[in-house]
Amino acid sequence: MSDNDFDSNAELDASQIDDRRGSDSSGSGGFGGGGGGFTIPGGGRTVGGSIVGLIVLVVVGALFGTGTIDLSTLSGGGASGTSSGDNRALAQKCAASNPQRFTELDCRNGFYVNDIQQFWNRELPTTFGVRYKVTKAVFFSRSTNTGCGQATSDVGPFYCPADELVYIDLSFYAELSSRFGAPGQFAQAYVLAHEFGHHIQNLTGTERRVRQLQQQNPSKKNVYSVALELQADCYAGVWAKNAGGGPVATVDDKDIQEALQAAAAVGDDRIQQAAGAGVNQETWTHGSAKSRQQWFFTGYTTGDPTKCDTLSATR
Ligand SMILES: [Zn+2]
């Protein structure tokens, strides 16, 4: 995406960003689960990294065979100790007075966040009769406290249902580009839109329903997890189709190619191949490269969130 793809007059709503970079503690203790989403094995850690993502309970544990993360540790984590960062520096850096602002990684991501939330704020009541709740994306480095426990950058971007925040260490994108071959600025937009897709699932109650289904039917736990993740991919596509009224002025074919490439890069089969662990479909939590691309594309071509019924599609 070139600079021209942003509205040159756009003003960053920095209140949607909690900038904790530089203020994060490197606390100890493991990450309780939290998000779900893109999962990428981290270097040398037993529990790899879950990139974009939510669906907490299954993600990390199931994918890497480290045991299932108990839901209670997630929601029971509480948001205590979650320190809010200071976004004033970011607001200043990304102000219209800085002609370079659209070339800055953090500014661009802030504008994506604004655009994604602007869209859902309009769309959610219309389509699902649910009021949208504006939330924040937390920019952190190395590690931070979350409502889902202490998280390190190794887990990749994720959504925490307990505190309803999207978490991302922006250095993740370098890994997405170099290790997983998904460069491009719109790959970043896809990652964020996927995470906010989990926020939508939280607001509509889909996430809670799926958790119940998983408890009632443990043997299908991963199947349900995949359905949730693919729906978040589809919602990302829906946003991409409808972007254009906010800070993001235009989305072109090249952007969509970048998003599709990223969706494939974080497919479970690709990640398992990259980890050298062999491909085992039964352990998948996010879906194959092909299905992730397909669902993003379904969202993009229809622009209609009601077409993102991945749950029925799994039955
Ligand atoms: Zn996800």
XYZ file of C-alpha atoms in Angstrom, residues 106-253:
148
model
C 3.275 2.751 14.216
C 1.310 5.581 12.616
C 0.111 3.370 9.782
C -0.991 0.690 12.198
C -2.803 3.308 14.236
C -4.668 4.462 11.151
C -5.604 0.877 10.307
C -6.997 0.469 13.812
C -9.042 3.654 13.405
C -10.385 2.574 10.030
C -11.270 -0.958 11.150
C -13.172 0.331 14.182
C -14.882 3.051 12.196
C -16.191 0.383 9.859
C -17.458 -1.963 12.553
C -18.984 0.877 14.504
C -21.194 1.464 11.496
C -21.659 -2.130 10.407
C -22.258 -4.091 13.594
C -25.574 -2.473 14.614
C -26.874 -2.682 11.057
C -25.972 -6.277 10.390
C -26.145 -7.964 13.769
C -28.154 -5.494 15.816
C -25.276 -5.241 18.239
C -23.721 -2.021 19.398
C -20.033 -1.764 18.644
C -17.735 -1.146 21.579
C -14.661 0.829 20.629
C -11.561 -0.749 22.070
C -7.816 -0.238 21.913
C -4.851 -1.866 20.309
C -1.966 -2.166 22.722
C 1.441 -1.597 21.182
C 4.017 -3.268 23.387
C 7.553 -4.464 23.179
C 8.890 -7.733 24.547
C 6.250 -8.362 27.192
C 3.247 -6.861 28.871
C 0.504 -7.607 31.364
C -2.875 -8.479 29.938
C -6.259 -9.572 31.232
C -5.219 -13.002 29.981
C -1.965 -13.079 31.892
C 1.558 -11.967 31.182
C 2.284 -12.046 27.457
C 5.553 -11.944 25.609
C 6.127 -11.019 21.997
C 6.682 -14.691 21.243
C 2.956 -15.304 21.192
C 2.463 -12.864 18.346
C -0.499 -10.526 17.995
C -3.611 -11.646 19.839
C -6.952 -10.573 21.229
C -7.696 -11.023 24.904
C -11.438 -11.541 25.512
C -11.076 -10.826 29.227
C -9.969 -7.218 28.776
C -11.221 -6.861 25.190
C -7.920 -5.491 23.945
C -5.872 -6.289 20.861
C -2.176 -6.774 21.614
C 0.681 -6.449 19.177
C 4.417 -6.040 19.242
C 4.964 -4.294 15.935
C 8.262 -6.099 15.459
C 6.138 -9.113 14.642
C 5.744 -7.818 11.106
C 9.441 -8.219 10.412
C 9.076 -11.880 11.317
C 5.978 -12.224 9.196
C 7.946 -10.854 6.292
C 11.265 -12.607 6.733
C 10.317 -15.976 8.214
C 6.947 -16.427 6.652
C 7.378 -14.605 3.394
C 4.456 -12.243 3.833
C 5.786 -8.721 3.419
C 3.741 -5.736 2.483
C 1.928 -3.102 4.417
C -1.483 -4.545 3.827
C -0.370 -7.810 5.401
C -0.290 -5.690 8.558
C -3.784 -4.406 7.954
C -4.944 -8.010 7.602
C -3.346 -9.005 10.901
C -5.065 -6.167 12.753
C -8.393 -6.712 11.027
C -8.243 -10.389 12.002
C -7.682 -9.483 15.646
C -10.548 -7.030 15.638
C -12.577 -9.839 14.065
C -12.163 -11.629 17.392
C -13.464 -8.523 19.133
C -16.549 -8.736 16.924
C -16.998 -12.386 17.920
C -16.775 -11.328 21.528
C -19.421 -8.629 21.072
C -21.819 -10.845 19.128
C -21.497 -13.663 21.654
C -20.188 -16.097 19.055
C -17.024 -16.660 20.987
C -18.890 -17.610 24.166
C -21.171 -19.930 22.230
C -18.254 -21.658 20.615
C -16.501 -22.095 23.938
C -19.633 -23.802 25.245
C -19.716 -26.046 22.209
C -16.111 -26.923 22.805
C -16.827 -27.893 26.372
C -19.814 -29.978 25.365
C -17.931 -31.645 22.588
C -14.232 -31.801 23.423
C -13.419 -34.002 20.474
C -14.381 -31.172 18.172
C -12.516 -28.519 20.080
C -10.028 -27.850 17.323
C -12.669 -27.901 14.647
C -14.497 -25.130 16.492
C -11.288 -23.214 17.030
C -10.587 -23.335 13.316
C -14.113 -22.102 12.597
C -13.600 -19.099 14.867
C -10.268 -18.258 13.301
C -11.590 -18.558 9.778
C -14.480 -16.298 10.677
C -12.000 -13.705 11.916
C -10.228 -14.007 8.560
C -13.548 -13.528 6.802
C -14.321 -10.454 8.903
C -10.900 -9.097 7.937
C -11.897 -9.491 4.306
C -15.215 -7.781 4.934
C -13.388 -4.805 6.383
C -10.931 -4.728 3.456
C -13.864 -4.546 1.071
C -15.481 -1.718 2.993
C -12.354 0.257 3.841
C -12.222 3.540 2.066
C -14.312 5.897 4.115
C -11.880 6.417 6.931
C -8.126 7.009 7.151
C -7.615 4.216 4.640
C -8.612 5.837 1.373
C -8.256 3.010 -1.103
C -7.546 -0.692 -1.161
C -6.218 -2.057 -4.419
C -5.492 -5.490 -5.879
